[in-house]
């Protein structure tokens, strides 16, 4: 009876989550995590608290021996402004527990729903802007003073947008077909109006720059060790300087069974795969995915595109310095996949346009056209003249696309996006390494000796190790062991270590032993799972 009540509570909260009309705040998603934790297949824990007092949660979901079978890590909130990523990770966990018990028999899932809770919370604050950093105090412009040049809401509308200033030195002008949109202007252009473009705010420290020392600290997705962008804003004084980044890496280095990562974030190698660069791959410090891993990426990308109905438009992001997506592959040796989960679709073409009036769309102009076709309101703040002492005798206007709307779909579209991405992750998990014994043969030899031969097969579509994982020697090798005492083995090794098994690859094993009775042969690694063969000699 108690179990039934628990399940009903979980289902009720899931139903509430799927029917809400906006992205959840930290309190709401924490309640959903706590509801999931009431299920016996789920273990919820906090790996640390941030400086701002927010928990960094991980859900460990599975059945049986969780640490000795392949695992997938699913991560959201690597960028605080990417609200969708948190919801996709949450809904994946909820649907996994509710509907996918069979998947949990062979796979363990580690789900980190929000790695940037303080930046994420800005969406629900009175002043809304796309924040990246946590609450750490950081001198972004390295002038000896922290946080002295933040955003200011100059038009008092509760959001931070942009500021344009008429100037003959400006590098921007209005889009010919939508005066709201700013586009780069050719320096030789005779455009009558040119603009300087800034984020909305005041030059508080009078250094000629605007909002370069914000009231926020280190961005999680700019603070990791691969190509750490030293001395850049939001990166921190050194790599992995924050509680949340250190706690995540400490946690992951103990989880030997994690085979691959799916990150919901701005990087994208799923709608189109990465390319191989032989020159970069051969450097001592590798900066290109290796050739075999590119082939895997291509196969997984095909699976993604066959599962996800939306196709990207004007979206290319292969990762940025110091991000999680690249760290997972280059420094952790695991397969790393990433997707934003949603792109602003390509707007429908104007059928009345002629070749003379067509102009290349920008991301902003396409978004505004699409939003109008979708009848979305309140996505743009119209340019409004203000007085600003920083620009005396110049026309200054505040306006632009509202924060969050270009990276996050309307919430009523999230469920269908989450369903498709749940389907994709589960399909990918079915491709994970699967070790099997085949063709067992036991021969009686003279003197009571026995020859045991058997084939070990990786029956999956994915290899047991990424090329870079094999090269880094960090992932554990496949260990094959026969439990006969060493002195009873006349030929063959008691323990064999195999660096890697490709998709559908088989290796032959053979021993000559002077044993009778029960013998067990075991093969595997935490990230491939283990298989056993029991013999009666």
XYZ file of C-alpha atoms in Angstrom:
537
model
C 0.000 0.000 0.000
C 2.838 2.388 0.917
C 4.496 1.700 -2.460
C 1.249 2.473 -4.318
C 0.863 5.788 -2.475
C 4.476 6.715 -3.311
C 3.936 5.984 -7.005
C 0.725 8.027 -7.024
C 2.526 10.988 -5.435
C 5.292 10.797 -8.051
C 2.788 10.605 -10.897
C 0.786 13.503 -9.502
C 3.836 15.743 -9.298
C 4.951 14.669 -12.766
C 1.518 15.557 -14.094
C 1.779 18.953 -12.448
C 5.253 19.458 -13.925
C 4.112 18.653 -17.452
C 1.077 20.957 -17.180
C 2.794 24.042 -15.779
C 2.919 27.095 -18.021
C 6.448 28.391 -17.481
C 9.947 27.221 -16.702
C 10.234 26.108 -13.053
C 12.102 28.072 -10.439
C 14.647 26.356 -8.196
C 12.058 25.570 -5.533
C 9.703 23.962 -8.045
C 12.318 21.738 -9.658
C 13.671 20.756 -6.238
C 10.195 19.480 -5.295
C 10.119 17.430 -8.481
C 13.526 15.945 -7.656
C 12.388 15.081 -4.144
C 9.297 13.394 -5.584
C 11.478 11.275 -7.848
C 13.624 10.293 -4.880
C 10.652 8.457 -3.358
C 10.985 5.805 -6.070
C 13.174 2.826 -5.179
C 15.071 3.102 -8.480
C 16.249 6.641 -7.687
C 18.928 8.021 -5.431
C 19.016 11.812 -5.121
C 22.014 13.520 -3.572
C 23.631 16.929 -3.436
C 27.287 16.905 -4.423
C 27.866 20.408 -3.023
C 26.304 23.749 -2.220
C 27.297 26.796 -4.226
C 28.481 30.037 -2.642
C 24.908 31.246 -3.027
C 23.535 28.301 -1.061
C 22.055 26.324 -3.956
C 22.406 22.540 -4.119
C 24.021 20.884 -7.106
C 21.921 17.736 -7.403
C 22.554 14.414 -9.061
C 20.016 11.678 -9.659
C 21.444 8.171 -9.863
C 18.799 5.994 -11.487
C 18.913 2.273 -12.150
C 18.371 -1.216 -10.802
C 20.710 -4.014 -9.755
C 24.465 -3.459 -9.543
C 24.472 0.217 -10.549
C 28.241 0.703 -10.540
C 29.152 -2.260 -12.738
C 27.145 -1.679 -15.876
C 27.402 1.008 -18.556
C 26.147 4.414 -17.488
C 25.123 7.581 -19.275
C 25.426 11.037 -17.766
C 22.779 13.598 -18.738
C 23.506 17.212 -17.846
C 21.491 20.414 -17.878
C 22.116 23.980 -16.855
C 25.708 24.217 -18.030
C 24.671 27.717 -19.079
C 22.299 29.511 -16.742
C 20.360 31.288 -19.491
C 19.546 27.949 -21.159
C 16.357 27.199 -19.217
C 15.256 24.472 -21.615
C 18.262 22.323 -20.706
C 17.135 22.013 -17.087
C 13.634 21.033 -18.112
C 14.891 18.462 -20.642
C 17.065 16.809 -17.994
C 14.222 16.851 -15.467
C 11.621 15.453 -17.835
C 14.037 12.760 -19.004
C 14.430 11.645 -15.388
C 10.675 11.711 -14.784
C 9.836 9.725 -17.899
C 12.705 7.305 -17.278
C 11.361 6.422 -13.835
C 7.726 6.340 -14.901
C 7.888 4.427 -18.186
C 11.309 2.920 -18.838
C 12.060 0.337 -16.151
C 13.420 -2.100 -18.744
C 16.126 0.395 -19.761
C 17.341 0.544 -16.176
C 18.138 -3.169 -16.076
C 21.125 -2.723 -18.400
C 22.023 0.941 -17.940
C 22.603 3.335 -15.066
C 21.805 7.016 -15.569
C 23.423 9.928 -13.757
C 21.347 13.075 -14.241
C 22.628 16.507 -13.223
C 19.627 18.762 -13.861
C 21.151 22.167 -13.142
C 24.847 23.010 -12.853
C 24.282 26.803 -12.828
C 21.432 27.365 -10.360
C 22.359 30.952 -9.482
C 22.563 32.081 -13.096
C 19.380 30.134 -13.876
C 17.539 31.943 -11.080
C 17.952 35.284 -12.859
C 15.035 34.324 -15.090
C 12.750 34.456 -12.061
C 14.259 37.593 -10.527
C 12.661 41.020 -10.720
C 15.370 42.182 -13.138
C 15.730 39.688 -15.982
C 18.864 39.244 -18.056
C 20.804 36.352 -19.537
C 23.227 35.583 -16.789
C 26.173 33.180 -16.922
C 28.041 33.616 -13.643
C 27.459 32.424 -10.087
C 27.560 34.589 -6.941
C 31.340 34.567 -6.540
C 32.923 38.002 -6.414
C 35.055 38.408 -9.521
C 36.959 41.342 -10.955
C 35.974 40.762 -14.590
C 37.933 43.688 -16.035
C 40.889 43.231 -13.655
C 40.998 46.863 -12.564
C 41.295 46.105 -8.848
C 37.579 46.583 -8.082
C 34.864 43.925 -8.366
C 31.359 44.318 -9.750
C 31.565 48.084 -10.161
C 30.046 48.263 -13.657
C 26.836 46.167 -13.724
C 23.733 46.370 -15.883
C 21.211 49.164 -15.254
C 17.589 49.073 -16.324
C 17.525 52.471 -18.021
C 13.961 52.301 -19.359
C 12.570 50.630 -16.208
C 10.928 47.723 -18.013
C 12.407 44.971 -15.826
C 14.657 43.458 -18.523
C 18.145 44.167 -19.808
C 18.320 44.501 -23.577
C 20.575 46.700 -25.726
C 21.436 50.337 -26.210
C 22.093 51.946 -29.591
C 23.748 55.319 -30.059
C 23.682 57.284 -33.289
C 27.271 57.939 -34.366
C 29.162 58.320 -37.646
C 31.708 55.900 -36.139
C 29.090 53.207 -35.630
C 29.497 49.724 -37.086
C 25.781 48.903 -37.166
C 22.767 50.009 -39.109
C 19.102 48.982 -39.305
C 18.073 45.908 -41.275
C 16.497 47.106 -44.577
C 13.334 45.081 -43.982
C 13.028 45.338 -40.218
C 14.240 48.559 -38.619
C 14.213 46.913 -35.188
C 17.127 44.668 -36.118
C 20.748 45.819 -36.004
C 23.162 44.450 -38.614
C 26.835 45.077 -39.336
C 27.375 47.792 -41.905
C 30.085 47.867 -44.542
C 32.621 50.563 -43.637
C 32.308 51.952 -47.151
C 28.526 52.170 -46.901
C 26.867 55.567 -47.270
C 24.106 54.635 -44.808
C 22.612 57.781 -43.318
C 22.296 56.264 -39.851
C 25.023 54.358 -38.094
C 24.925 53.122 -34.547
C 27.227 52.110 -31.759
C 25.762 49.100 -29.967
C 26.101 48.342 -26.243
C 24.357 46.352 -23.566
C 21.899 48.403 -21.546
C 23.645 50.289 -18.758
C 25.884 53.132 -17.646
C 29.663 53.490 -17.812
C 29.992 53.534 -14.036
C 33.789 53.447 -13.889
C 34.232 55.911 -16.779
C 36.598 53.700 -18.753
C 34.665 53.899 -22.010
C 33.231 50.382 -21.622
C 29.735 49.388 -20.573
C 28.765 46.586 -18.178
C 32.170 44.923 -18.277
C 32.282 44.217 -14.532
C 28.946 42.601 -13.730
C 27.486 41.617 -10.380
C 28.026 37.950 -11.082
C 30.995 35.654 -10.890
C 32.312 32.555 -12.652
C 30.408 30.839 -15.457
C 30.386 27.063 -14.988
C 30.715 26.461 -18.728
C 33.824 28.613 -19.028
C 35.787 27.340 -16.054
C 36.901 23.799 -16.899
C 40.373 22.630 -17.818
C 40.275 22.036 -21.572
C 41.539 25.221 -23.265
C 40.862 27.176 -20.080
C 40.437 30.824 -21.194
C 42.747 32.448 -18.653
C 42.235 36.151 -17.944
C 38.879 36.257 -19.713
C 35.690 37.473 -17.995
C 33.618 34.720 -16.317
C 36.488 32.198 -16.389
C 37.789 32.719 -12.871
C 41.354 33.001 -11.654
C 42.163 29.381 -12.463
C 40.408 26.330 -13.888
C 37.885 24.475 -11.714
C 38.005 27.278 -9.140
C 34.399 26.955 -7.967
C 32.707 24.559 -5.574
C 30.282 23.310 -8.215
C 32.902 22.582 -10.887
C 35.273 20.908 -8.421
C 32.484 18.822 -6.888
C 31.278 17.652 -10.301
C 34.724 16.553 -11.450
C 35.484 14.868 -8.125
C 32.208 12.972 -8.428
C 32.765 11.944 -12.049
C 36.301 10.678 -11.467
C 34.832 8.128 -9.049
C 32.194 6.891 -11.500
C 34.205 4.444 -13.602
C 31.086 3.097 -15.274
C 30.087 6.265 -17.148
C 30.430 5.468 -20.832
C 29.037 8.589 -22.548
C 27.669 12.056 -21.808
C 24.690 13.904 -23.250
C 24.864 17.608 -22.451
C 21.969 19.940 -23.064
C 23.742 23.186 -23.846
C 24.807 25.565 -26.605
C 27.418 23.219 -28.121
C 26.157 20.980 -30.901
C 27.640 17.829 -32.396
C 24.379 15.947 -32.808
C 22.432 17.685 -35.568
C 25.717 17.575 -37.511
C 28.839 15.681 -36.410
C 32.304 17.053 -35.784
C 34.950 16.799 -38.493
C 38.332 15.111 -38.293
C 41.428 17.286 -38.600
C 44.510 15.098 -39.031
C 46.957 17.890 -38.231
C 45.202 18.836 -34.988
C 44.702 15.190 -34.018
C 48.418 14.427 -34.246
C 49.557 17.209 -31.947
C 50.885 16.351 -28.517
C 47.946 18.285 -27.109
C 45.139 16.862 -29.204
C 42.638 19.458 -30.406
C 40.624 17.439 -32.912
C 38.470 14.412 -32.199
C 40.218 11.268 -33.379
C 39.163 9.621 -36.604
C 37.361 6.655 -35.074
C 35.455 8.902 -32.691
C 34.349 11.127 -35.581
C 32.882 8.026 -37.221
C 30.987 7.266 -34.008
C 29.786 10.866 -33.857
C 28.480 10.557 -37.428
C 26.532 7.399 -36.593
C 25.027 8.952 -33.447
C 24.205 12.128 -35.362
C 22.227 10.067 -37.871
C 20.332 8.474 -34.994
C 19.631 11.937 -33.541
C 18.352 13.376 -36.811
C 16.107 10.382 -37.413
C 14.586 10.844 -33.936
C 14.349 14.626 -33.562
C 11.854 16.284 -35.873
C 13.240 19.832 -35.781
C 16.263 20.722 -37.880
C 18.679 23.534 -36.967
C 18.701 26.902 -38.668
C 21.664 29.321 -38.472
C 23.142 27.382 -35.551
C 26.772 26.349 -35.395
C 28.548 25.907 -32.093
C 31.231 23.293 -31.723
C 32.039 24.199 -28.153
C 33.836 27.054 -26.460
C 37.022 27.295 -24.425
C 36.678 25.950 -20.898
C 33.325 24.245 -21.529
C 32.054 20.899 -20.252
C 31.320 19.389 -23.665
C 34.966 19.470 -24.748
C 36.333 18.579 -21.296
C 34.346 15.338 -21.288
C 35.986 14.165 -24.502
C 39.491 15.630 -24.434
C 40.248 15.394 -20.707
C 37.913 12.643 -19.483
C 38.143 10.329 -22.486
C 34.421 9.626 -22.760
C 32.128 9.993 -25.726
C 30.652 13.477 -25.528
C 27.430 14.533 -27.236
C 25.745 17.897 -26.919
C 22.671 19.649 -28.275
C 20.720 22.812 -27.468
C 17.581 20.702 -27.826
C 15.823 23.472 -29.758
C 16.642 26.093 -32.344
C 14.572 29.007 -33.574
C 13.007 27.475 -36.683
C 13.445 29.024 -40.077
C 10.612 31.474 -40.627
C 8.328 30.968 -43.593
C 9.401 32.901 -46.646
C 7.456 35.921 -47.811
C 5.838 34.701 -51.009
C 5.459 38.269 -52.278
C 9.172 39.081 -52.033
C 11.119 39.590 -55.269
C 14.748 38.785 -55.888
C 15.526 42.510 -55.676
C 14.087 42.839 -52.178
C 15.437 39.646 -50.632
C 18.267 39.981 -48.127
C 20.075 37.411 -46.056
C 18.335 36.838 -42.753
C 20.146 37.204 -39.470
C 19.369 35.131 -36.395
C 17.457 38.092 -34.945
C 15.490 38.980 -38.067
C 14.558 35.340 -38.618
C 13.504 35.026 -34.973
C 11.267 38.107 -35.107
C 9.646 36.915 -38.324
C 9.080 33.448 -36.841
C 7.697 34.900 -33.589
C 5.213 36.986 -35.581
C 4.114 33.913 -37.553
C 3.669 32.039 -34.253
C 1.707 34.949 -32.742
C 4.215 35.260 -29.901
C 3.853 38.484 -27.965
C 6.330 40.369 -25.839
C 9.519 39.116 -27.467
C 10.915 42.524 -28.429
C 11.310 45.806 -26.556
C 10.756 48.606 -29.055
C 13.537 51.135 -29.273
C 12.850 54.039 -26.921
C 14.792 57.293 -26.677
C 16.433 58.015 -23.324
C 18.745 60.661 -21.947
C 22.158 59.355 -20.986
C 24.960 61.634 -19.717
C 27.572 59.277 -21.174
C 26.481 60.415 -24.655
C 25.703 64.114 -24.522
C 24.104 65.605 -27.625
C 23.657 62.155 -29.182
C 20.477 60.169 -29.703
C 20.431 57.125 -27.419
C 17.756 54.419 -27.561
C 17.147 51.293 -25.486
C 15.466 48.204 -26.909
C 16.033 44.837 -28.524
C 15.093 41.179 -28.190
C 13.960 40.297 -24.695
C 16.298 37.995 -22.757
C 15.853 34.206 -22.907
C 13.402 34.076 -25.817
C 15.902 33.154 -28.545
C 17.475 30.263 -26.640
C 14.345 28.828 -25.043
C 11.081 27.921 -26.768
C 7.664 28.886 -25.392
C 7.011 26.494 -22.551
C 4.016 24.905 -24.257
C 6.443 23.403 -26.804
C 8.754 21.822 -24.223
C 6.882 18.564 -23.629
C 7.103 17.440 -27.256
C 10.811 18.387 -27.365
C 11.469 16.448 -24.156
C 9.621 13.360 -25.408
C 11.757 13.205 -28.558
C 15.013 13.698 -26.652
C 14.051 11.049 -24.117
C 13.464 8.703 -27.038
C 16.864 9.575 -28.511
C 18.789 8.961 -25.277
C 17.111 5.597 -24.791
C 17.902 4.586 -28.369
C 21.518 5.610 -27.842
C 21.708 3.625 -24.609
C 20.710 0.500 -26.538
C 23.876 0.904 -28.620
C 26.152 0.704 -25.572
C 28.869 -1.992 -25.328
C 27.580 -5.494 -24.691
C 30.081 -8.268 -23.935
C 29.078 -11.858 -24.586
C 30.807 -15.249 -24.512
C 30.333 -17.498 -27.542
C 31.644 -20.774 -29.000
C 32.714 -22.393 -25.751
C 34.716 -25.556 -26.277
C 36.250 -27.876 -23.639
C 38.675 -30.582 -24.834
C 40.075 -33.416 -22.745
C 43.849 -33.761 -23.062
C 46.291 -36.324 -21.720
C 47.106 -36.370 -18.046
C 43.739 -35.040 -16.979
C 44.349 -31.662 -18.596
C 41.589 -29.627 -20.223
C 41.797 -27.076 -23.029
C 39.171 -24.343 -22.670
C 38.540 -22.035 -25.645
C 35.903 -19.352 -25.944
C 35.236 -16.182 -27.948
C 34.468 -12.846 -26.317
C 32.249 -10.639 -28.495
C 31.238 -6.992 -28.252
C 27.808 -7.382 -29.849
C 26.989 -3.646 -29.771
C 27.114 -0.916 -32.406
C 29.510 1.131 -30.278
C 33.068 0.222 -29.226
C 34.046 -0.399 -25.642
C 36.343 2.656 -25.557
C 36.565 5.896 -27.482
C 39.788 6.249 -29.470
C 40.852 9.085 -27.217
C 39.871 7.125 -24.112
C 42.110 4.273 -25.233
C 44.916 6.700 -26.039
C 44.646 8.521 -22.724
C 44.889 5.222 -20.803
C 42.440 6.621 -18.273
C 39.464 4.346 -18.904
C 39.784 0.935 -17.357
C 40.728 -1.884 -19.708
C 38.562 -4.946 -20.213
C 39.676 -7.497 -17.630
C 39.255 -11.174 -18.452
C 39.865 -13.582 -15.592
C 39.553 -17.315 -15.085
C 39.145 -18.234 -11.423
C 41.343 -21.332 -11.565
C 44.403 -21.066 -9.290
C 47.401 -19.719 -11.191
C 49.436 -22.858 -10.566
C 46.742 -24.927 -12.301
C 47.032 -22.922 -15.539
C 49.617 -24.466 -17.875
C 48.898 -22.246 -20.887
C 47.166 -18.909 -21.050
C 47.000 -16.140 -18.469
C 44.860 -16.063 -15.385
C 44.162 -12.374 -16.134
C 44.106 -10.787 -19.602
C 43.720 -7.031 -20.178
C 42.219 -5.819 -23.460
C 42.603 -2.166 -24.432
C 39.538 -1.905 -26.650
C 36.981 -3.917 -28.568
C 35.420 -2.383 -31.641
C 31.793 -2.766 -32.606
C 31.014 -6.453 -33.297
C 34.649 -7.400 -32.669
C 35.428 -10.844 -31.313
C 38.600 -12.098 -29.630
C 39.520 -15.738 -28.995
C 40.699 -16.900 -25.580
C 42.323 -20.197 -24.667
C 43.641 -21.912 -21.534
C 45.068 -25.341 -20.679
C 44.210 -26.168 -17.097
C 44.472 -29.091 -14.725
C 41.246 -28.320 -12.933
C 38.075 -30.209 -12.170
C 34.757 -28.969 -10.917
C 33.287 -25.523 -11.312
C 35.247 -22.784 -13.093
C 34.103 -19.230 -13.825
C 35.379 -16.937 -16.573
C 34.517 -13.272 -16.098
C 35.083 -10.381 -18.507
C 34.326 -6.699 -18.480
C 34.985 -3.236 -17.123
C 32.698 -0.928 -15.153
C 31.772 1.116 -18.262
C 31.117 -1.964 -20.424
C 29.407 -4.151 -17.868
C 30.514 -7.654 -16.907
C 29.639 -11.053 -18.268
C 30.304 -14.463 -16.693
C 30.607 -17.973 -18.013
C 30.265 -20.879 -15.574
C 31.857 -24.212 -16.499
C 31.763 -27.630 -14.933
C 35.031 -29.328 -15.933
